[in-house]
Short mmCIF file of C-alpha atoms and ligand atoms in Angstrom, two decimals:
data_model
loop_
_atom_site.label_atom_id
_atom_site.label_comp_id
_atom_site.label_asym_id
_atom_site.label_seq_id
_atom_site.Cartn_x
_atom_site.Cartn_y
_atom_site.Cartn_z
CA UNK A 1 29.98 21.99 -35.28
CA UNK A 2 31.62 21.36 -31.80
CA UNK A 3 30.60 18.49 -29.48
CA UNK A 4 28.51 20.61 -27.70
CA UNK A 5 26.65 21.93 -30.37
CA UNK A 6 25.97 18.69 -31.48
CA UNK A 7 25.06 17.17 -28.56
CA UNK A 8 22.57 19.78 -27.82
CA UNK A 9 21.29 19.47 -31.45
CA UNK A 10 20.56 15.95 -30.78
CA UNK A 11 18.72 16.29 -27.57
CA UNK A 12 16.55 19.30 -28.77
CA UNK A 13 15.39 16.69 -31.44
CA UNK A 14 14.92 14.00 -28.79
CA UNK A 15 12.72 16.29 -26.84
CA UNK A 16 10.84 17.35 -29.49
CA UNK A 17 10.18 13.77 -30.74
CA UNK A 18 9.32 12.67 -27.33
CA UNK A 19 6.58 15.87 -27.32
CA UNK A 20 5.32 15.02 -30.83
CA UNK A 21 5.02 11.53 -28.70
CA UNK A 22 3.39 12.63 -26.06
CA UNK A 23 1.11 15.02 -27.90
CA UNK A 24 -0.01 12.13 -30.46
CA UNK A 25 -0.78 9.30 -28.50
CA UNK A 26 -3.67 7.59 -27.73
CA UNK A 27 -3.80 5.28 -24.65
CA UNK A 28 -5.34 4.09 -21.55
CA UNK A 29 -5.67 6.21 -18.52
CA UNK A 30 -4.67 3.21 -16.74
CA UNK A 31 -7.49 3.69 -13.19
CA UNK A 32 -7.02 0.11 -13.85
CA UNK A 33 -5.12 -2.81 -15.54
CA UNK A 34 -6.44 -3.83 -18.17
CA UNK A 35 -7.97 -1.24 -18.77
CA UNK A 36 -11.88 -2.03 -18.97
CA UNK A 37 -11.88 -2.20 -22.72
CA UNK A 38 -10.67 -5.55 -22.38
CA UNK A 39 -13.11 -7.14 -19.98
CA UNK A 40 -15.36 -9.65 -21.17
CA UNK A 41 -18.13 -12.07 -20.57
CA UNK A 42 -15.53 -14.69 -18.99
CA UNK A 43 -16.53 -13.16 -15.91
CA UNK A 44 -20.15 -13.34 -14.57
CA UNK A 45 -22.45 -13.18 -11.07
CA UNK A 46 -21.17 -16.40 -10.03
CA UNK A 47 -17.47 -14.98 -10.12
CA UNK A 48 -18.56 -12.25 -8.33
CA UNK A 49 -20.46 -13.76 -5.86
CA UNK A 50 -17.16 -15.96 -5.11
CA UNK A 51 -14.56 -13.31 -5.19
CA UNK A 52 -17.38 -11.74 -2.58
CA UNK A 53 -17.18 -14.61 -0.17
CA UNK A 54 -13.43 -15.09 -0.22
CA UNK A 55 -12.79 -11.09 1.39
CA UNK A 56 -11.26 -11.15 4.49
CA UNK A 57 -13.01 -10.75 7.29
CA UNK A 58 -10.32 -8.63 9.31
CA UNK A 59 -9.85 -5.94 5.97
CA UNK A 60 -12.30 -3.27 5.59
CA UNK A 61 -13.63 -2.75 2.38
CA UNK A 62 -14.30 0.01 -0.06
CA UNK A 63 -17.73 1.06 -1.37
CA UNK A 64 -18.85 3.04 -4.33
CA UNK A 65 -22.80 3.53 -5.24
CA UNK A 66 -22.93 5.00 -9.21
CA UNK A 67 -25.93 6.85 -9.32
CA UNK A 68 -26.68 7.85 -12.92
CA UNK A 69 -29.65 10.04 -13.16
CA UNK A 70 -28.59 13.54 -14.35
CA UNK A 71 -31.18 16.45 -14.37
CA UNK A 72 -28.78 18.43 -16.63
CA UNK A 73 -26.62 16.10 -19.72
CA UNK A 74 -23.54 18.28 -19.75
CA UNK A 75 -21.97 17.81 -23.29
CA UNK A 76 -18.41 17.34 -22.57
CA UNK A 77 -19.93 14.30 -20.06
CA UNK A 78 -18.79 10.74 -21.16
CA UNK A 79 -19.79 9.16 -17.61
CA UNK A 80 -22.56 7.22 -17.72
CA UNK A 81 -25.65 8.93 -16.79
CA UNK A 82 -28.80 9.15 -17.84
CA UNK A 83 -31.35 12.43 -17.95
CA UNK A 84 -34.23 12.81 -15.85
CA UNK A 85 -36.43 16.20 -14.81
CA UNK A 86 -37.01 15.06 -10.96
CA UNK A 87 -35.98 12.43 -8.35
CA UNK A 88 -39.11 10.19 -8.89
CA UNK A 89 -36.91 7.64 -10.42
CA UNK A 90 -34.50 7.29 -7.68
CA UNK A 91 -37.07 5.91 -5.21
CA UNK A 92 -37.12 2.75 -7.22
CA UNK A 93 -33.57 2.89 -7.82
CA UNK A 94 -32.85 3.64 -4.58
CA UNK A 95 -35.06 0.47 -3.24
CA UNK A 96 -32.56 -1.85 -5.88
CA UNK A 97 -29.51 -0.20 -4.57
CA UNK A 98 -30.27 -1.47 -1.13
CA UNK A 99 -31.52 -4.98 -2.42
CA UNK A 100 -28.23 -5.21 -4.11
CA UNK A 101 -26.29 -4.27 -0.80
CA UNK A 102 -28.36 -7.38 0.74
CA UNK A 103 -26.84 -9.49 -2.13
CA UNK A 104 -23.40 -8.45 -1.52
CA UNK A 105 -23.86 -8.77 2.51
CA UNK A 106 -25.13 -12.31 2.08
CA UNK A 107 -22.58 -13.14 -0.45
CA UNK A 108 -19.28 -11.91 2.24
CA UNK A 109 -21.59 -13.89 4.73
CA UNK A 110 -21.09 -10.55 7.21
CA UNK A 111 -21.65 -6.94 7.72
CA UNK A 112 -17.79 -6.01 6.62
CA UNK A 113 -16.14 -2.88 7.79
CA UNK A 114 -15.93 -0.55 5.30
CA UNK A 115 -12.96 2.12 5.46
CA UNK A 116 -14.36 4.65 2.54
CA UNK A 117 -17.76 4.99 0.80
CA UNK A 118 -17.84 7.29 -2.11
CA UNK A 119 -21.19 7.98 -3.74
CA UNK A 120 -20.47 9.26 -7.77
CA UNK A 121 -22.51 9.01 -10.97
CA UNK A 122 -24.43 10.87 -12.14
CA UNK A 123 -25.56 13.24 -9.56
CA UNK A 124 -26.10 11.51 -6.29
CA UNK A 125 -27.03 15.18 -5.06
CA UNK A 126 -30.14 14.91 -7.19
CA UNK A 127 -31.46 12.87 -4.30
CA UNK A 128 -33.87 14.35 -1.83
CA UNK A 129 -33.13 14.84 1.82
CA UNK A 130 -35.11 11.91 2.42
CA UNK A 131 -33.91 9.60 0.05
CA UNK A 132 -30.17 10.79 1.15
CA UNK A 133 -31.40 9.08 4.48
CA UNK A 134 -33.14 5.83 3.25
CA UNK A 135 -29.74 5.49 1.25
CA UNK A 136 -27.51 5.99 4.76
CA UNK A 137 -29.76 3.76 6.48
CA UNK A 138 -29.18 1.37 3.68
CA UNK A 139 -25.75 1.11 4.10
CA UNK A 140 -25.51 1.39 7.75
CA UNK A 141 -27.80 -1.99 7.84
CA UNK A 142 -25.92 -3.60 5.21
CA UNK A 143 -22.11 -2.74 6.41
CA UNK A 144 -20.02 -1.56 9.46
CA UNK A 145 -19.46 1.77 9.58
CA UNK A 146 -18.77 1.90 12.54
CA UNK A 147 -15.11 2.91 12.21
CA UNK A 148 -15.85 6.36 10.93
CA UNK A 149 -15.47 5.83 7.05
CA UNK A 150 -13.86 8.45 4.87
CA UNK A 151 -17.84 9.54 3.41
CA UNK A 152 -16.77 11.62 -0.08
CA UNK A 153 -19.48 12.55 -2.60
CA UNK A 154 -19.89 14.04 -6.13
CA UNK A 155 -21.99 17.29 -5.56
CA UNK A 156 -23.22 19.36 -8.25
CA UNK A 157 -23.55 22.39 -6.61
CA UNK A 158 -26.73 23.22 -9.48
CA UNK A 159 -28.27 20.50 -7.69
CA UNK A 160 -28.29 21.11 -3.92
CA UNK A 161 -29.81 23.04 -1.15
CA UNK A 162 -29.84 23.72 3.15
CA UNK A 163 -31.86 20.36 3.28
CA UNK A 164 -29.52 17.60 1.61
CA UNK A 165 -26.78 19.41 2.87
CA UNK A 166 -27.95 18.80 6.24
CA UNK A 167 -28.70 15.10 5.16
CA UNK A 168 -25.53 14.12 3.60
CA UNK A 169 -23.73 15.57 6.43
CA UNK A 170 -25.67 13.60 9.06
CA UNK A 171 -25.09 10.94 7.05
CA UNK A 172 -21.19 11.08 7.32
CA UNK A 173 -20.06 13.04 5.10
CA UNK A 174 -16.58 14.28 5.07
CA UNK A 175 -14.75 14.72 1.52
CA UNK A 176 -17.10 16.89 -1.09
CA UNK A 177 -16.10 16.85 -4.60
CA UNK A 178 -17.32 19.73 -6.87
CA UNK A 179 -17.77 19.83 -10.47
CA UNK A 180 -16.83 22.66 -11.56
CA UNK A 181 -15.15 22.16 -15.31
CA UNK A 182 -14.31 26.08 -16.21
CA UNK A 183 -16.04 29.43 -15.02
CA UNK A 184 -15.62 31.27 -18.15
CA UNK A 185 -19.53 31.91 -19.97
CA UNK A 186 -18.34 31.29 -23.17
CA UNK A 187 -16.85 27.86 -22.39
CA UNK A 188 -19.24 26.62 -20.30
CA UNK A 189 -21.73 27.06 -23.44
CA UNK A 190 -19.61 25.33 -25.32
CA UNK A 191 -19.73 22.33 -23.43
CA UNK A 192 -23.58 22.38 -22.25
CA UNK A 193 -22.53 23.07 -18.50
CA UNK A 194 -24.19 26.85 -16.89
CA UNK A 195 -22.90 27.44 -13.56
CA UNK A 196 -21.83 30.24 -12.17
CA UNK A 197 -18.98 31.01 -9.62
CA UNK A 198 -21.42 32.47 -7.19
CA UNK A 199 -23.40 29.19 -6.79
CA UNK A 200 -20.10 26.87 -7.11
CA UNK A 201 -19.15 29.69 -3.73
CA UNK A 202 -22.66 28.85 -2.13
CA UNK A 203 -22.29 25.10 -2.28
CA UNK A 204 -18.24 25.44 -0.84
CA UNK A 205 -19.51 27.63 2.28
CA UNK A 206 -22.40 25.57 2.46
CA UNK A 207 -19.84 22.63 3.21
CA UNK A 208 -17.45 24.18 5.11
CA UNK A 209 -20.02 26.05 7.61
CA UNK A 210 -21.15 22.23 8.43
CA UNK A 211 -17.79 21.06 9.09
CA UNK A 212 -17.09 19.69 6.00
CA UNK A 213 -13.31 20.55 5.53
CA UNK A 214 -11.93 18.72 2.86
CA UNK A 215 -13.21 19.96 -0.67
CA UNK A 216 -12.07 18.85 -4.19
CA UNK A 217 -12.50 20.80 -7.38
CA UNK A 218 -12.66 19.04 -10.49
CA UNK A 219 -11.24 21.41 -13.34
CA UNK A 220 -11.05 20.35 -17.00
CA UNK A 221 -8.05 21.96 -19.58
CA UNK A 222 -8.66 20.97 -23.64
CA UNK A 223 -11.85 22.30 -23.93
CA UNK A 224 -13.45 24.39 -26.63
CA UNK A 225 -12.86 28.08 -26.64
CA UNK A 226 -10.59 27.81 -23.46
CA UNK A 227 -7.61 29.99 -23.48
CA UNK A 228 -4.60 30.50 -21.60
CA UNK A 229 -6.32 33.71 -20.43
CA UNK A 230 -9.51 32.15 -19.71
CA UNK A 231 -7.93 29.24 -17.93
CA UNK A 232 -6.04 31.99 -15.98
CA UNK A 233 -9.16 33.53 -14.89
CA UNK A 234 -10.83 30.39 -13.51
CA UNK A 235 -7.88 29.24 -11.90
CA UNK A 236 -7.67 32.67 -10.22
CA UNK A 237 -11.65 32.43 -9.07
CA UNK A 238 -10.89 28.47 -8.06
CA UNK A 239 -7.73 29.29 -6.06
CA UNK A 240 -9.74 32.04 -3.85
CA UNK A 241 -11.68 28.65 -2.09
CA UNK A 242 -8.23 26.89 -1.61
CA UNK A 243 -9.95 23.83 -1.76
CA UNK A 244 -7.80 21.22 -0.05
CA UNK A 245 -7.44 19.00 -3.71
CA UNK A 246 -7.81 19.80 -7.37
CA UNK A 247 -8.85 17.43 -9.93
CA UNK A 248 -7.91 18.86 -12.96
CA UNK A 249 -8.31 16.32 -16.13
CA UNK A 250 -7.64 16.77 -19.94
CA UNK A 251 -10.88 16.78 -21.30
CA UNK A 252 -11.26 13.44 -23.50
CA UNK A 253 -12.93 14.00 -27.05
CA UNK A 254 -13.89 10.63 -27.71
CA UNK A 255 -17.84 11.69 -29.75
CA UNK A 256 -18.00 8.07 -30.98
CA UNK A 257 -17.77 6.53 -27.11
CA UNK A 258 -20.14 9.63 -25.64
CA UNK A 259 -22.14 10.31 -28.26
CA UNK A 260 -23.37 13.80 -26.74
CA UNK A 261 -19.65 15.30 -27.29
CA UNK A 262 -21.01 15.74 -30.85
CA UNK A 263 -22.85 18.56 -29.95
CA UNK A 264 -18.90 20.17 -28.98
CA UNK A 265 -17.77 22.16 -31.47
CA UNK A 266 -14.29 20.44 -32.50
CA UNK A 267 -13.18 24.06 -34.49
CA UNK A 268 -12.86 25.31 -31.26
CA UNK A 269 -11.15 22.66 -28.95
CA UNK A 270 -7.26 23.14 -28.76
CA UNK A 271 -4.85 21.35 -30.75
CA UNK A 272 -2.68 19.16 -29.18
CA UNK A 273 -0.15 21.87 -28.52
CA UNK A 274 -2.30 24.58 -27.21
CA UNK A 275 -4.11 21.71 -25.19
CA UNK A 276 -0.58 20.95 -23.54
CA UNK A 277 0.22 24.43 -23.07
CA UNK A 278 -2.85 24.80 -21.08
CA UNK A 279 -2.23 22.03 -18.83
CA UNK A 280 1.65 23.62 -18.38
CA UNK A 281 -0.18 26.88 -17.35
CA UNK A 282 -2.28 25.01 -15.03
CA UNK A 283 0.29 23.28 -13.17
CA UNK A 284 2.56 26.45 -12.97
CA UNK A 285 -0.57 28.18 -11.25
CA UNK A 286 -1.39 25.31 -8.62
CA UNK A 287 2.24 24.97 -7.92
CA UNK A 288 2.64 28.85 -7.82
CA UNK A 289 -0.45 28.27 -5.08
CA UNK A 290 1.46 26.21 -3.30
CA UNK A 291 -0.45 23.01 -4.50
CA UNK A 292 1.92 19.38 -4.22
CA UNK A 293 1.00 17.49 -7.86
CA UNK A 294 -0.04 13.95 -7.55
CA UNK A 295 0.27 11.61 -10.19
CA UNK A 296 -0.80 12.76 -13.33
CA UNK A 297 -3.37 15.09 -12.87
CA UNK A 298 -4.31 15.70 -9.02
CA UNK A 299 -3.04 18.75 -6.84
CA UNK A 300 -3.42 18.77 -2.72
CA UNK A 301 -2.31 21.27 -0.19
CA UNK A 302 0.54 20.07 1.36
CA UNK A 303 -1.10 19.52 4.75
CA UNK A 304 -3.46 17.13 2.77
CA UNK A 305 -4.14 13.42 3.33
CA UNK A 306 -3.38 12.87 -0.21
CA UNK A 307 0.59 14.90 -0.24
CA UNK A 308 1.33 13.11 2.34
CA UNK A 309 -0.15 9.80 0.78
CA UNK A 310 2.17 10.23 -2.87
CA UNK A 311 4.96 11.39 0.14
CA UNK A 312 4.92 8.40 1.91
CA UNK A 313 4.54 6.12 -1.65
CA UNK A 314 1.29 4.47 -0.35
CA UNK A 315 -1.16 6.71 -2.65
CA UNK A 316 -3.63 4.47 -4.84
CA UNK A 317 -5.06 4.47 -8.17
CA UNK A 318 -9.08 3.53 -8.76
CA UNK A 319 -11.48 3.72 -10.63
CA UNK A 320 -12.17 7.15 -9.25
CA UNK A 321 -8.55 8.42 -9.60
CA UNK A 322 -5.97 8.81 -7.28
CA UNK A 323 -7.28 7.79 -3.64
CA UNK A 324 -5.42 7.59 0.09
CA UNK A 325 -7.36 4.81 0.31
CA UNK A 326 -5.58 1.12 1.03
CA UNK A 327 -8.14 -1.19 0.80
CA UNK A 328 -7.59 -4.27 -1.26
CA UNK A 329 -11.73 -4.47 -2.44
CA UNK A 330 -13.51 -1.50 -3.94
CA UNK A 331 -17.26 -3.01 -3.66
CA UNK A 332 -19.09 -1.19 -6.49
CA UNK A 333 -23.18 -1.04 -6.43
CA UNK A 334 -25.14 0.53 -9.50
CA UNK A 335 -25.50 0.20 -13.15
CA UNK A 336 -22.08 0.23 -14.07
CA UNK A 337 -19.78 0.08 -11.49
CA UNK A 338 -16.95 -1.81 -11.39
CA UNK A 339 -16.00 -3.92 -8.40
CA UNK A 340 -11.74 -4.46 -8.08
CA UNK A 341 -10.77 -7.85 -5.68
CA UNK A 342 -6.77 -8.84 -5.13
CA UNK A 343 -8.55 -11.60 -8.43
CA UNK A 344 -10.43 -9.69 -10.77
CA UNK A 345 -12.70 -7.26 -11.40
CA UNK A 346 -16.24 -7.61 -12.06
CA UNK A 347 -18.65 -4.95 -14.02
CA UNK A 348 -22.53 -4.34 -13.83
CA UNK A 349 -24.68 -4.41 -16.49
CA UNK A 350 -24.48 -1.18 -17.82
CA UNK A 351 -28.21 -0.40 -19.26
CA UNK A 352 -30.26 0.66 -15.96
CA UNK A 353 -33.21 -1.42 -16.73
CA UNK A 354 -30.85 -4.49 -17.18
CA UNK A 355 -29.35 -3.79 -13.74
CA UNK A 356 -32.95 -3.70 -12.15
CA UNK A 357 -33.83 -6.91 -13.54
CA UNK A 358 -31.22 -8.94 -12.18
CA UNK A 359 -31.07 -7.59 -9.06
CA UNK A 360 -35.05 -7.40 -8.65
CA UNK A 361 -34.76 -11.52 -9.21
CA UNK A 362 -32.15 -11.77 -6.31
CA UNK A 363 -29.08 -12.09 -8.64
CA UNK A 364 -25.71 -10.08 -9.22
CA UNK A 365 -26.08 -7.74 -12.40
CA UNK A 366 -22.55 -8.70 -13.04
CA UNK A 367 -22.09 -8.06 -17.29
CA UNK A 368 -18.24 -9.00 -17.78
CA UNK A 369 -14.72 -8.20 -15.93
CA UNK A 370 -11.62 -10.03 -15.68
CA UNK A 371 -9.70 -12.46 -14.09
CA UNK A 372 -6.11 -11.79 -13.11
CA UNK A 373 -3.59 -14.19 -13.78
CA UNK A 374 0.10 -13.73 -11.47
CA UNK A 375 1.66 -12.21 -14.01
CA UNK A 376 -1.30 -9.36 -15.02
CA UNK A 377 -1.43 -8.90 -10.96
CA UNK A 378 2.48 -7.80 -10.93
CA UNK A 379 1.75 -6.08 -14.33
CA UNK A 380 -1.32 -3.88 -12.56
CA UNK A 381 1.15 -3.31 -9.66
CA UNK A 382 3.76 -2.01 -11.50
CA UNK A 383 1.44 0.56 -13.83
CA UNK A 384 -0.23 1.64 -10.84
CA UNK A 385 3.34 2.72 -8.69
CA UNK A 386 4.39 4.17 -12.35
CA UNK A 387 1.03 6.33 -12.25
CA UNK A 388 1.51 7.18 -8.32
CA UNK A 389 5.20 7.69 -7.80
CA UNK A 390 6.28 7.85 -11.20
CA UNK A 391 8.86 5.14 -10.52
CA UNK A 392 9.00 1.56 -10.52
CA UNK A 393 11.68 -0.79 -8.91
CA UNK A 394 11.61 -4.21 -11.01
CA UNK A 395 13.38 -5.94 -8.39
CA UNK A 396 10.74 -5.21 -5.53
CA UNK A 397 8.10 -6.09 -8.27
CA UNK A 398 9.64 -9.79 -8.43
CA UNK A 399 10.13 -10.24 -5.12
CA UNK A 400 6.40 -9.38 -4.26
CA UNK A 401 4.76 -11.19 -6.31
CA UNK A 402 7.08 -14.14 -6.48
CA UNK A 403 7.98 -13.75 -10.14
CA UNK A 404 10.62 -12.74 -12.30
CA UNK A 405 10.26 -9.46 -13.51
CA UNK A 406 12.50 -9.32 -16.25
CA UNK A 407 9.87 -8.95 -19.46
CA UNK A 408 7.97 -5.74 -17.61
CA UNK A 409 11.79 -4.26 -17.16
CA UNK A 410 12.66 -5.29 -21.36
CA UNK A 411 9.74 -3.65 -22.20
CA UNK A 412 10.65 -0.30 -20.13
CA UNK A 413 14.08 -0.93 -21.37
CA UNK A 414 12.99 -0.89 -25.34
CA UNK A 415 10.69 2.57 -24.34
CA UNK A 416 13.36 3.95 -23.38
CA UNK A 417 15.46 2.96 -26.37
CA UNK A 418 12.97 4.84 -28.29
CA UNK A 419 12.35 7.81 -25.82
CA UNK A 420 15.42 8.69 -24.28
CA UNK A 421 14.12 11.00 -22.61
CA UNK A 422 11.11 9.81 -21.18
CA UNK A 423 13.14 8.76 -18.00
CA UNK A 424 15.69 6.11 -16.37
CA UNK A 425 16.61 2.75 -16.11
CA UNK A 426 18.80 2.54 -13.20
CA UNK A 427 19.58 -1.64 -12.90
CA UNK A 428 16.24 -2.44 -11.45
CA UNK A 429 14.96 1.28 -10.79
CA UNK A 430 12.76 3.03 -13.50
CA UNK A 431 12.35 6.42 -13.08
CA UNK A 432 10.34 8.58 -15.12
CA UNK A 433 11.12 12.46 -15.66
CA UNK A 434 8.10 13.89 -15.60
CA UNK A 435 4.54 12.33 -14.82
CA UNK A 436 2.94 14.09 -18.10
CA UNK A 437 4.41 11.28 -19.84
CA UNK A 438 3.12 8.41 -17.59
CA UNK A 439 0.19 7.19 -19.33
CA UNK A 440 2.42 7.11 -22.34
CA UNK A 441 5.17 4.53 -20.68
CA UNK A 442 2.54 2.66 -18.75
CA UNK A 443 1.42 1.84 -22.23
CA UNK A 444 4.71 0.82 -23.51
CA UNK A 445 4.79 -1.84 -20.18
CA UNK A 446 1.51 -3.27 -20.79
CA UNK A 447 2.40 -6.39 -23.11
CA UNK A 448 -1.49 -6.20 -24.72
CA UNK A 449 -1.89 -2.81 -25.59
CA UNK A 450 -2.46 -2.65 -30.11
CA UNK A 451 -0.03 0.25 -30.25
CA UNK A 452 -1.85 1.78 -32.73
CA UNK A 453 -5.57 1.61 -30.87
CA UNK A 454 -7.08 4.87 -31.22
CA UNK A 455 -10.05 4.53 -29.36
CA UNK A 456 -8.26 6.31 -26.53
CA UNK A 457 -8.29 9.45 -25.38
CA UNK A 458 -4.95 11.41 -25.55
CA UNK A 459 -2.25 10.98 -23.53
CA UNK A 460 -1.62 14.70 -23.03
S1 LIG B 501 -20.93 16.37 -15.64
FE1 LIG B 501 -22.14 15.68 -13.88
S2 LIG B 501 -24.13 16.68 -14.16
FE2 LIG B 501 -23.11 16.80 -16.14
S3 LIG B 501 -23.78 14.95 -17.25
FE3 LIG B 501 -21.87 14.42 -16.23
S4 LIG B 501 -22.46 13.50 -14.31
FE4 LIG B 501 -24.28 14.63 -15.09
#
């Protein structure tokens, strides 16, 4: 066999063990490090309450309000939510929400100036007009707004109508995401989720004709029944909207974390490899469309706040994804939520009733988070411009945070030993060669991560 041969030989069975990689693991999705798996009690209301009163006061802040009542419990669902047949809960939960915005205002010491408020859950739509304005009045009491805040929120477009359109417009909003999952009848019953494309259309115009001009779709490839010719089909029915950004996730089977994904039947979810063939289609599409990808699983029009964001190399990674957002604090409110500070982050109690309580009594629901040491604060730095930009430059790392570098780059150094072809160590400049397999190297940097762990979802 000539050199050539060989050496072709050898890298066809590097690429396919780096797919049987790729296709097999089980890791983080990295919105934060450490991932949130590894918070614990260490971290209480006092912590939070400090970290609170230590924000600057020149930096605007970021806010996000989890709402978790659900009128419908879509299957495939693993936020955390909780059913209910009307909004008659929210008015109480609505009246802690705001009681917890006093504690945090009290705690900074000042109304801060927030630069993006982003209301998820749940189904914050499930609110009536009215309560959509007790909630803005709420957090136009509590913070400044007053520097016209990027205003996004989740809409299920099952759960909305001409009123709270009208609200959640006067109330500032500007960036709608849509669930939308998959059109196709057969998948959709699959996963617990009826909607059709006519009332997904209703709820886009119903935006747009109020001004609201930036509109996300969140899309989800991996799940049961779904095809490359169904996937086709709703691509085709999303792409007549051009909405502005597309989420579009791999759906995570994890039944024993989200105990309703039991009711999915697993005969008829992809395997690995048809899974990753859908999400090849799905890129070729958006791409095809004219869409810019972002990290590992965002799409934007190239006009877009968020192409030109990964562009420029200033895009972020939260909780909520990617964002264009640069705020050092993300302020979370809710049963839940997770709060991120330049120290820590801090988590509410999860269990509604247990967030109530403490709040109710004047006192932070806080549950558990973590502290960040130096060293996990240049770690977190480094996963998030690997999930962003898909590169890392060691040398910039040290320099930034004042430390040496040198274990993250031996431990990209020894992934790439194993996975040749994952990417490139250029002296201090990692570069990976395709984001699909960023999750997969971010794990290989973070020193903590049990290798084998499994209660991930998968990487592909
Ligand atoms: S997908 Fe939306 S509507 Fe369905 S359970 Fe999850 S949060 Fe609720």
């Amino acid at each position: 066999m000539c050199d050539r041969a060989k050496r072709g030989k050898s890298c066809a069975m590097t690429q396919s063990i780096l797919r049987k990689a790729l296709l097999e693991a089980r890791v983080p999705r990295y919105t934060s490090y450490p991932p949130a798996t590894r918070f614990s009690q260490a971290v209480g209301a006092d912590q939070h309450a400090a970290w609170l009163s230590t924000l600057p006061a020149t930096e605007p802040i970021s806010l996000y309000a989890h709402i978790p009542f659900c009128r419908r419990l879509c299957w495939f669902c693993a936020c955390r939510t909780q059913g209910t047949s009307n909004a008659a809960p929210l008015t109480r939960f609505l009246q802690t929400l705001n009681a917890e915005m006093r504690l945090v205002e009290t705690a900074i010491g000042r109304r801060q100036t927030v630069s993006a408020l982003h209301l998820g859950g749940g189904t914050p739509t499930l609110m009536e007009a009215f309560q959509i304005k007790a909630l803005s009045d709420a957090f136009r009491a509590h913070f400044d707004l007053s520097q016209d805040p990027e205003i996004s929120v989740e809409i299920d477009p099952t759960e909305l109508d001409e009123t709270r359109l009208d609200e959640l417009v006067d109330f500032g909003l500007n960036r709608a995401s849509i669930g939308v999952q998959d059109f196709d009848p057969k998948v959709q019953e699959a996963i617990g989720r009826l909607q059709s494309a006519e009332i997904t259309a209703e709820a886009v115009t119903g935006l747009r004709v109020r001004g609201v001009k930036s509109v996300n779709f969140d899309l989800l490839y991996g799940l049961p029944y779904q095809t490359p010719e169904r996937l086709s089909a709703t691509l085709a029915k999303v792409l007549d909207h051009k909405p502005d950004r597309l989420a579009l996730y791999g759906y995570a089977h994890v039944p024993w974390v989200a105990k309703r994904q039991k009711l999915i039947p697993e005969e008829a979810l992809p395997d690995p490899s048809a899974r990753r063939e859908l999400a090849e289609l799905a890129q070729a599409t958006l791409v095809a469309a004219g869409y810019v990808p972002i990290g590992i699983d965002h799409y934007a029009l190239p006009k877009d706040s968020m192409a030109r964001s990964a562009e420029a190399g200033t895009l972020r990674r939260n909780f909520q994804g990617y964002t264009t957002d640069t705020a050092s604090a993300l302020i979370s409110m809710g049963p839940s939520a997770i709060s991120r500070f330049e120290g820590g982050y801090s988590q509410n109690a999860s269990a509604t009733r247990d967030w109530t309580r403490a709040v109710e009594t004047g006192l932070f629901a806080t549950s558990r988070g973590f502290t960040l040491s130096r060293e996990d604060i240049m770690v977190a730095d480094a996963i998030e411009r690997l999930m962003c930009d898909g590169r890392i430059d060691f040398a910039r790392m040290a320099e930034r945070h004042g430390l040496r570098a040198q274990a993250l780059r031996d431990r990209a150094e020894a992934a790439l030993a194993d996975l040749p072809e994952i990417g490139t160590l250029s002296g201090d400049r990692l570069a990976i060669n395709e984001m699909a397999y960023a999750r997969l190297l971010a794990a290989r940097l973070d020193p903590e991560l049990e290798s084998s762990d499994g209660r991930f979802s998968l990487a592909s």
